[in-house]
């Protein structure tokens, strides 16, 4: 009997090679798109589930096939560690990947950090899937091939991020996601923050009966939460209800829909209001969680909108605009962590979590490890770092295009970069191009343009950057993985459980 590693004609990703009782599987390392190889006893019926070209070798059949959706599904059926699973309350990190080639680098970062953080390797919001023209299934399958390539057997979750409608839920349930992030942000009324008591009384009159403030049972109640006093006088409760009760009702409806759609398949839930305009006060967090619980929602993590700014791909910015100044955040976050312990326990989730280096230690400590870090866009920036190193003119072209797109693309993101502070593309020397990825303004400009870059078309209808970018990253796969490993090691280390 031969084994795959003895086939001199094929070069494998060494960690992908794995044998089961019936067959041996491996991922073939080619300069272009990788291939799946299977070696099995001739006549093994399992082979029928796979696509590819079969050849006979003595008593065995060798099948070489594409990394297609059908082959991903068949491989998932045979190798249980390729199926996403629940992470529960373990310290966890979501590593989103907009290109579909980042998972190998993500796996290496998780391993290097110590391997105890529960990872999510398939993660994309519906908005980002639309922007990158990918489907929930593609996101899932791309993560699978990366996990397979690197031989990661430690398990991973799959996060259907920022779901807003029942149709979003259905699409992601069908693709096998296990972690669902419900975003009721469109139902949050930010005006409530500055409304008078008179206006709040009028506003709550209009609320649906099941989320009227009186139904919460909180009016007039006081709570001591690890030394922090919360009192629900009329103004506090009505403000919280006016701001969040429609969001609560939306989450409850989405949750019921999800339970029905998932049937007997287990799943876990996150609730996020991180993309709203005004911070979630501790009283509002308490109200929100207490109401979700009253309506029967079960969740593992929650993303309030914290004080200050979590902009894309840059460090934390304090309420008074200072980068990396964490005093106000630490004080506010400590109370949120205490509420999450008391009303759950559930994890606090840090969205737009990339590059928030100054808050990681604070978050890990205050939550005592009940924390989820969510990142996505900077994996794309590390891809651009590989481009800047080996194809400077392509990088310059992408940067010039990102600048053109900035005022349009910034509308749906929290960013404060200014075009007049970002260097002009033509004046940057070739050797200085990578530094554009580290300058605040150019970094944000490059960050949010990913969708425009990946889907831009030439007048002839060809993809303007996508094909070149993907080809380059496949050839430079080791460089890209090394960039990602170094980048995310800095993110994960502060969270690694001791
Ligand atoms: Zn988010």
mmCIF file of C-alpha atoms in Angstrom, residues 33-313:
data_model
loop_
_atom_site.group_PDB
_atom_site.id
_atom_site.type_symbol
_atom_site.label_atom_id
_atom_site.label_comp_id
_atom_site.label_asym_id
_atom_site.label_seq_id
_atom_site.Cartn_x
_atom_site.Cartn_y
_atom_site.Cartn_z
ATOM 1 C CA UNK A 33 -5.035 27.064 -6.958
ATOM 2 C CA UNK A 34 -4.471 24.142 -4.538
ATOM 3 C CA UNK A 35 -5.911 20.678 -5.293
ATOM 4 C CA UNK A 36 -7.388 18.009 -3.080
ATOM 5 C CA UNK A 37 -5.785 14.566 -3.259
ATOM 6 C CA UNK A 38 -7.355 11.357 -1.941
ATOM 7 C CA UNK A 39 -5.830 7.912 -1.932
ATOM 8 C CA UNK A 40 -8.192 5.062 -1.103
ATOM 9 C CA UNK A 41 -8.665 1.351 -1.667
ATOM 10 C CA UNK A 42 -10.215 0.913 -5.089
ATOM 11 C CA UNK A 43 -13.963 0.530 -4.735
ATOM 12 C CA UNK A 44 -14.256 2.633 -1.551
ATOM 13 C CA UNK A 45 -17.762 4.084 -1.917
ATOM 14 C CA UNK A 46 -16.783 7.318 -0.116
ATOM 15 C CA UNK A 47 -14.919 8.426 -3.243
ATOM 16 C CA UNK A 48 -18.201 8.913 -5.039
ATOM 17 C CA UNK A 49 -18.854 11.997 -2.898
ATOM 18 C CA UNK A 50 -15.826 13.757 -4.393
ATOM 19 C CA UNK A 51 -15.192 15.378 -7.774
ATOM 20 C CA UNK A 52 -11.895 14.924 -9.552
ATOM 21 C CA UNK A 53 -9.818 12.808 -11.856
ATOM 22 C CA UNK A 54 -9.225 9.244 -10.724
ATOM 23 C CA UNK A 55 -6.254 7.090 -11.618
ATOM 24 C CA UNK A 56 -5.503 3.508 -10.637
ATOM 25 C CA UNK A 57 -2.349 2.584 -8.700
ATOM 26 C CA UNK A 58 -2.231 -1.176 -7.965
ATOM 27 C CA UNK A 59 -5.100 -1.809 -5.491
ATOM 28 C CA UNK A 60 -5.659 1.885 -4.860
ATOM 29 C CA UNK A 61 -7.387 4.821 -6.499
ATOM 30 C CA UNK A 62 -5.819 8.272 -6.500
ATOM 31 C CA UNK A 63 -8.260 11.121 -6.956
ATOM 32 C CA UNK A 64 -7.109 14.672 -7.654
ATOM 33 C CA UNK A 65 -9.867 17.246 -7.484
ATOM 34 C CA UNK A 66 -10.620 20.952 -7.174
ATOM 35 C CA UNK A 67 -11.246 22.880 -3.946
ATOM 36 C CA UNK A 68 -14.896 23.026 -4.963
ATOM 37 C CA UNK A 69 -18.003 23.392 -2.772
ATOM 38 C CA UNK A 70 -18.863 19.727 -3.341
ATOM 39 C CA UNK A 71 -15.393 18.567 -2.299
ATOM 40 C CA UNK A 72 -15.505 20.838 0.741
ATOM 41 C CA UNK A 73 -18.822 19.314 1.804
ATOM 42 C CA UNK A 74 -17.547 15.758 1.302
ATOM 43 C CA UNK A 75 -14.328 16.450 3.194
ATOM 44 C CA UNK A 76 -16.313 17.999 6.046
ATOM 45 C CA UNK A 77 -18.358 14.819 6.238
ATOM 46 C CA UNK A 78 -15.221 12.687 6.660
ATOM 47 C CA UNK A 79 -13.070 14.882 8.937
ATOM 48 C CA UNK A 80 -14.981 16.094 11.960
ATOM 49 C CA UNK A 81 -12.516 18.871 12.889
ATOM 50 C CA UNK A 82 -13.441 20.652 9.658
ATOM 51 C CA UNK A 83 -16.976 21.185 10.955
ATOM 52 C CA UNK A 84 -17.504 24.411 12.890
ATOM 53 C CA UNK A 85 -18.460 23.951 16.520
ATOM 54 C CA UNK A 86 -19.688 25.903 19.520
ATOM 55 C CA UNK A 87 -17.151 27.866 21.557
ATOM 56 C CA UNK A 88 -19.285 28.608 24.604
ATOM 57 C CA UNK A 89 -17.822 31.000 27.143
ATOM 58 C CA UNK A 90 -14.167 30.334 26.299
ATOM 59 C CA UNK A 91 -12.025 33.368 25.536
ATOM 60 C CA UNK A 92 -12.385 33.671 21.797
ATOM 61 C CA UNK A 93 -11.314 35.623 18.744
ATOM 62 C CA UNK A 94 -13.004 36.059 15.388
ATOM 63 C CA UNK A 95 -10.617 36.367 12.469
ATOM 64 C CA UNK A 96 -12.615 37.488 9.476
ATOM 65 C CA UNK A 97 -11.181 37.087 6.008
ATOM 66 C CA UNK A 98 -12.491 39.134 3.113
ATOM 67 C CA UNK A 99 -10.281 37.551 0.451
ATOM 68 C CA UNK A 100 -10.662 33.905 1.414
ATOM 69 C CA UNK A 101 -6.910 33.275 1.642
ATOM 70 C CA UNK A 102 -6.127 34.381 5.193
ATOM 71 C CA UNK A 103 -7.045 31.339 7.270
ATOM 72 C CA UNK A 104 -3.576 29.688 7.091
ATOM 73 C CA UNK A 105 -2.032 32.829 8.615
ATOM 74 C CA UNK A 106 -4.835 33.019 11.174
ATOM 75 C CA UNK A 107 -4.244 29.418 12.232
ATOM 76 C CA UNK A 108 -0.538 30.087 12.639
ATOM 77 C CA UNK A 109 -1.218 33.151 14.804
ATOM 78 C CA UNK A 110 -3.590 31.205 17.069
ATOM 79 C CA UNK A 111 -0.987 28.453 17.414
ATOM 80 C CA UNK A 112 1.871 30.869 18.077
ATOM 81 C CA UNK A 113 -0.096 32.705 20.732
ATOM 82 C CA UNK A 114 -0.379 29.459 22.681
ATOM 83 C CA UNK A 115 -3.379 27.758 21.101
ATOM 84 C CA UNK A 116 -5.813 28.248 23.986
ATOM 85 C CA UNK A 117 -7.962 31.002 22.484
ATOM 86 C CA UNK A 118 -11.043 29.569 20.760
ATOM 87 C CA UNK A 119 -10.912 30.829 17.169
ATOM 88 C CA UNK A 120 -13.580 31.725 14.649
ATOM 89 C CA UNK A 121 -12.094 31.278 11.181
ATOM 90 C CA UNK A 122 -15.245 31.703 9.083
ATOM 91 C CA UNK A 123 -16.701 35.127 9.784
ATOM 92 C CA UNK A 124 -18.225 37.721 7.550
ATOM 93 C CA UNK A 125 -21.102 40.126 7.810
ATOM 94 C CA UNK A 126 -23.798 40.177 5.164
ATOM 95 C CA UNK A 127 -22.706 43.712 4.296
ATOM 96 C CA UNK A 128 -19.138 42.557 3.645
ATOM 97 C CA UNK A 129 -20.299 39.506 1.681
ATOM 98 C CA UNK A 130 -22.268 41.827 -0.559
ATOM 99 C CA UNK A 131 -19.314 44.180 -0.916
ATOM 100 C CA UNK A 132 -16.899 41.383 -1.821
ATOM 101 C CA UNK A 133 -19.408 39.419 -3.939
ATOM 102 C CA UNK A 134 -19.024 36.282 -1.819
ATOM 103 C CA UNK A 135 -21.712 33.972 -0.489
ATOM 104 C CA UNK A 136 -22.008 32.594 3.062
ATOM 105 C CA UNK A 137 -21.000 29.192 1.662
ATOM 106 C CA UNK A 138 -17.860 30.553 0.016
ATOM 107 C CA UNK A 139 -16.762 32.179 3.262
ATOM 108 C CA UNK A 140 -17.329 28.874 5.059
ATOM 109 C CA UNK A 141 -15.497 26.816 2.424
ATOM 110 C CA UNK A 142 -12.505 29.163 2.193
ATOM 111 C CA UNK A 143 -12.009 28.788 5.952
ATOM 112 C CA UNK A 144 -12.265 25.012 5.629
ATOM 113 C CA UNK A 145 -9.474 24.829 3.047
ATOM 114 C CA UNK A 146 -7.241 26.972 5.252
ATOM 115 C CA UNK A 147 -7.934 24.829 8.320
ATOM 116 C CA UNK A 148 -7.291 21.690 6.272
ATOM 117 C CA UNK A 149 -4.050 23.057 4.824
ATOM 118 C CA UNK A 150 -2.659 23.887 8.254
ATOM 119 C CA UNK A 151 -3.901 20.712 9.958
ATOM 120 C CA UNK A 152 -5.708 22.672 12.719
ATOM 121 C CA UNK A 153 -7.656 20.128 14.774
ATOM 122 C CA UNK A 154 -8.430 22.380 17.737
ATOM 123 C CA UNK A 155 -11.896 23.309 16.520
ATOM 124 C CA UNK A 156 -13.272 26.615 15.304
ATOM 125 C CA UNK A 157 -16.513 28.544 15.135
ATOM 126 C CA UNK A 158 -18.268 30.106 12.147
ATOM 127 C CA UNK A 159 -19.755 33.581 12.740
ATOM 128 C CA UNK A 160 -22.570 34.882 10.560
ATOM 129 C CA UNK A 161 -21.854 38.472 11.498
ATOM 130 C CA UNK A 162 -24.158 41.511 11.728
ATOM 131 C CA UNK A 163 -27.360 39.788 10.614
ATOM 132 C CA UNK A 164 -30.209 42.243 10.213
ATOM 133 C CA UNK A 165 -33.098 40.336 8.654
ATOM 134 C CA UNK A 166 -34.659 36.846 8.816
ATOM 135 C CA UNK A 167 -33.459 36.265 5.237
ATOM 136 C CA UNK A 168 -29.861 36.851 6.417
ATOM 137 C CA UNK A 169 -30.416 34.221 9.096
ATOM 138 C CA UNK A 170 -31.783 31.683 6.611
ATOM 139 C CA UNK A 171 -28.851 32.078 4.214
ATOM 140 C CA UNK A 172 -26.319 31.508 6.995
ATOM 141 C CA UNK A 173 -28.163 28.605 8.640
ATOM 142 C CA UNK A 174 -28.190 26.871 5.249
ATOM 143 C CA UNK A 175 -24.412 27.274 4.974
ATOM 144 C CA UNK A 176 -23.832 25.651 8.374
ATOM 145 C CA UNK A 177 -22.813 28.606 10.535
ATOM 146 C CA UNK A 178 -22.742 27.994 14.287
ATOM 147 C CA UNK A 179 -22.391 31.507 15.725
ATOM 148 C CA UNK A 180 -24.965 34.141 14.807
ATOM 149 C CA UNK A 181 -24.461 37.831 15.470
ATOM 150 C CA UNK A 182 -27.732 39.711 15.494
ATOM 151 C CA UNK A 183 -27.405 43.433 14.887
ATOM 152 C CA UNK A 184 -30.535 45.388 15.819
ATOM 153 C CA UNK A 185 -28.732 48.712 15.341
ATOM 154 C CA UNK A 186 -31.326 50.020 12.869
ATOM 155 C CA UNK A 187 -33.901 49.782 15.677
ATOM 156 C CA UNK A 188 -31.893 51.792 18.214
ATOM 157 C CA UNK A 189 -33.157 55.344 18.712
ATOM 158 C CA UNK A 190 -30.080 57.484 19.324
ATOM 159 C CA UNK A 191 -32.260 60.614 19.750
ATOM 160 C CA UNK A 192 -33.326 59.319 23.147
ATOM 161 C CA UNK A 193 -29.951 60.301 24.617
ATOM 162 C CA UNK A 194 -30.784 63.983 24.621
ATOM 163 C CA UNK A 195 -34.584 63.844 24.884
ATOM 164 C CA UNK A 196 -36.448 65.544 27.778
ATOM 165 C CA UNK A 197 -38.465 63.501 30.241
ATOM 166 C CA UNK A 198 -41.576 64.960 28.639
ATOM 167 C CA UNK A 199 -40.465 63.709 25.199
ATOM 168 C CA UNK A 200 -39.444 60.315 26.632
ATOM 169 C CA UNK A 201 -42.889 59.822 28.179
ATOM 170 C CA UNK A 202 -44.443 60.483 24.786
ATOM 171 C CA UNK A 203 -41.939 58.186 23.059
ATOM 172 C CA UNK A 204 -42.562 55.170 25.288
ATOM 173 C CA UNK A 205 -46.320 55.494 24.751
ATOM 174 C CA UNK A 206 -45.654 54.485 21.146
ATOM 175 C CA UNK A 207 -43.742 51.291 22.015
ATOM 176 C CA UNK A 208 -45.228 47.823 21.425
ATOM 177 C CA UNK A 209 -46.988 46.461 24.554
ATOM 178 C CA UNK A 210 -44.525 43.623 25.241
ATOM 179 C CA UNK A 211 -41.606 46.037 25.585
ATOM 180 C CA UNK A 212 -43.313 48.864 27.484
ATOM 181 C CA UNK A 213 -41.048 50.067 30.323
ATOM 182 C CA UNK A 214 -43.563 48.821 32.888
ATOM 183 C CA UNK A 215 -43.253 45.276 31.536
ATOM 184 C CA UNK A 216 -39.538 45.305 32.406
ATOM 185 C CA UNK A 217 -40.240 45.377 36.141
ATOM 186 C CA UNK A 218 -37.286 47.720 36.586
ATOM 187 C CA UNK A 219 -39.047 51.007 37.449
ATOM 188 C CA UNK A 220 -37.900 52.237 40.844
ATOM 189 C CA UNK A 221 -35.404 49.388 41.293
ATOM 190 C CA UNK A 222 -31.799 49.813 42.414
ATOM 191 C CA UNK A 223 -28.995 47.313 41.900
ATOM 192 C CA UNK A 224 -25.535 46.974 43.358
ATOM 193 C CA UNK A 225 -23.201 45.461 40.788
ATOM 194 C CA UNK A 226 -19.794 44.781 42.253
ATOM 195 C CA UNK A 227 -19.855 48.164 43.959
ATOM 196 C CA UNK A 228 -21.492 50.110 41.103
ATOM 197 C CA UNK A 229 -24.981 51.420 41.911
ATOM 198 C CA UNK A 230 -27.616 51.456 39.158
ATOM 199 C CA UNK A 231 -30.986 53.082 39.855
ATOM 200 C CA UNK A 232 -33.893 52.938 37.426
ATOM 201 C CA UNK A 233 -35.774 56.125 38.109
ATOM 202 C CA UNK A 234 -38.347 57.118 35.524
ATOM 203 C CA UNK A 235 -35.962 59.156 33.353
ATOM 204 C CA UNK A 236 -33.273 56.426 33.307
ATOM 205 C CA UNK A 237 -35.699 53.619 32.509
ATOM 206 C CA UNK A 238 -37.701 55.569 29.928
ATOM 207 C CA UNK A 239 -34.519 56.712 28.197
ATOM 208 C CA UNK A 240 -33.214 53.134 28.024
ATOM 209 C CA UNK A 241 -36.587 51.885 26.777
ATOM 210 C CA UNK A 242 -37.010 54.641 24.201
ATOM 211 C CA UNK A 243 -33.513 53.967 22.911
ATOM 212 C CA UNK A 244 -33.312 50.156 22.995
ATOM 213 C CA UNK A 245 -36.709 48.478 23.406
ATOM 214 C CA UNK A 246 -37.451 48.180 19.676
ATOM 215 C CA UNK A 247 -33.974 46.678 19.305
ATOM 216 C CA UNK A 248 -34.786 44.194 22.080
ATOM 217 C CA UNK A 249 -37.991 43.220 20.306
ATOM 218 C CA UNK A 250 -36.137 42.811 17.007
ATOM 219 C CA UNK A 251 -33.484 40.565 18.591
ATOM 220 C CA UNK A 252 -36.184 38.442 20.226
ATOM 221 C CA UNK A 253 -37.973 38.019 16.888
ATOM 222 C CA UNK A 254 -34.722 37.182 15.066
ATOM 223 C CA UNK A 255 -33.814 34.716 17.819
ATOM 224 C CA UNK A 256 -37.156 32.925 17.518
ATOM 225 C CA UNK A 257 -36.701 32.782 13.762
ATOM 226 C CA UNK A 258 -33.180 31.412 14.161
ATOM 227 C CA UNK A 259 -34.292 28.701 16.589
ATOM 228 C CA UNK A 260 -36.907 27.563 14.147
ATOM 229 C CA UNK A 261 -34.559 27.695 11.155
ATOM 230 C CA UNK A 262 -31.781 25.829 12.991
ATOM 231 C CA UNK A 263 -34.103 23.044 14.123
ATOM 232 C CA UNK A 264 -32.135 20.608 16.267
ATOM 233 C CA UNK A 265 -28.734 21.977 15.230
ATOM 234 C CA UNK A 266 -27.050 23.750 18.147
ATOM 235 C CA UNK A 267 -25.948 27.367 17.719
ATOM 236 C CA UNK A 268 -24.730 30.286 19.787
ATOM 237 C CA UNK A 269 -25.777 33.903 19.667
ATOM 238 C CA UNK A 270 -24.117 37.271 19.919
ATOM 239 C CA UNK A 271 -26.021 40.536 20.111
ATOM 240 C CA UNK A 272 -24.283 43.676 18.860
ATOM 241 C CA UNK A 273 -25.184 47.338 18.987
ATOM 242 C CA UNK A 274 -21.604 48.469 18.429
ATOM 243 C CA UNK A 275 -22.324 50.348 15.208
ATOM 244 C CA UNK A 276 -24.758 52.840 16.739
ATOM 245 C CA UNK A 277 -24.008 56.530 17.185
ATOM 246 C CA UNK A 278 -24.095 56.934 20.948
ATOM 247 C CA UNK A 279 -22.461 54.889 23.737
ATOM 248 C CA UNK A 280 -24.441 52.305 25.680
ATOM 249 C CA UNK A 281 -24.514 53.474 29.298
ATOM 250 C CA UNK A 282 -24.228 50.858 32.068
ATOM 251 C CA UNK A 283 -27.937 51.345 32.903
ATOM 252 C CA UNK A 284 -28.849 50.839 29.240
ATOM 253 C CA UNK A 285 -26.705 47.707 29.059
ATOM 254 C CA UNK A 286 -28.426 46.368 32.185
ATOM 255 C CA UNK A 287 -31.856 47.196 30.756
ATOM 256 C CA UNK A 288 -31.024 45.644 27.374
ATOM 257 C CA UNK A 289 -29.713 42.372 28.838
ATOM 258 C CA UNK A 290 -32.443 42.134 31.426
ATOM 259 C CA UNK A 291 -35.107 42.607 28.745
ATOM 260 C CA UNK A 292 -33.524 40.070 26.378
ATOM 261 C CA UNK A 293 -33.546 37.576 29.211
ATOM 262 C CA UNK A 294 -37.165 38.342 30.074
ATOM 263 C CA UNK A 295 -38.109 37.633 26.445
ATOM 264 C CA UNK A 296 -36.336 34.267 26.500
ATOM 265 C CA UNK A 297 -33.266 35.079 24.404
ATOM 266 C CA UNK A 298 -30.107 33.114 25.227
ATOM 267 C CA UNK A 299 -26.762 34.518 24.143
ATOM 268 C CA UNK A 300 -23.040 33.960 24.740
ATOM 269 C CA UNK A 301 -21.714 37.415 23.965
ATOM 270 C CA UNK A 302 -22.819 41.014 23.743
ATOM 271 C CA UNK A 303 -21.235 44.013 22.059
ATOM 272 C CA UNK A 304 -22.413 47.269 23.616
ATOM 273 C CA UNK A 305 -21.263 50.524 22.054
ATOM 274 C CA UNK A 306 -18.437 51.532 24.419
ATOM 275 C CA UNK A 307 -17.346 55.094 25.170
ATOM 276 C CA UNK A 308 -14.825 56.604 22.796
ATOM 277 C CA UNK A 309 -14.285 55.400 19.258
ATOM 278 C CA UNK A 310 -13.452 52.002 17.800
ATOM 279 C CA UNK A 311 -12.497 53.083 14.306
ATOM 280 C CA UNK A 312 -11.452 50.640 11.608
ATOM 281 C CA UNK A 313 -7.850 49.443 11.736
#
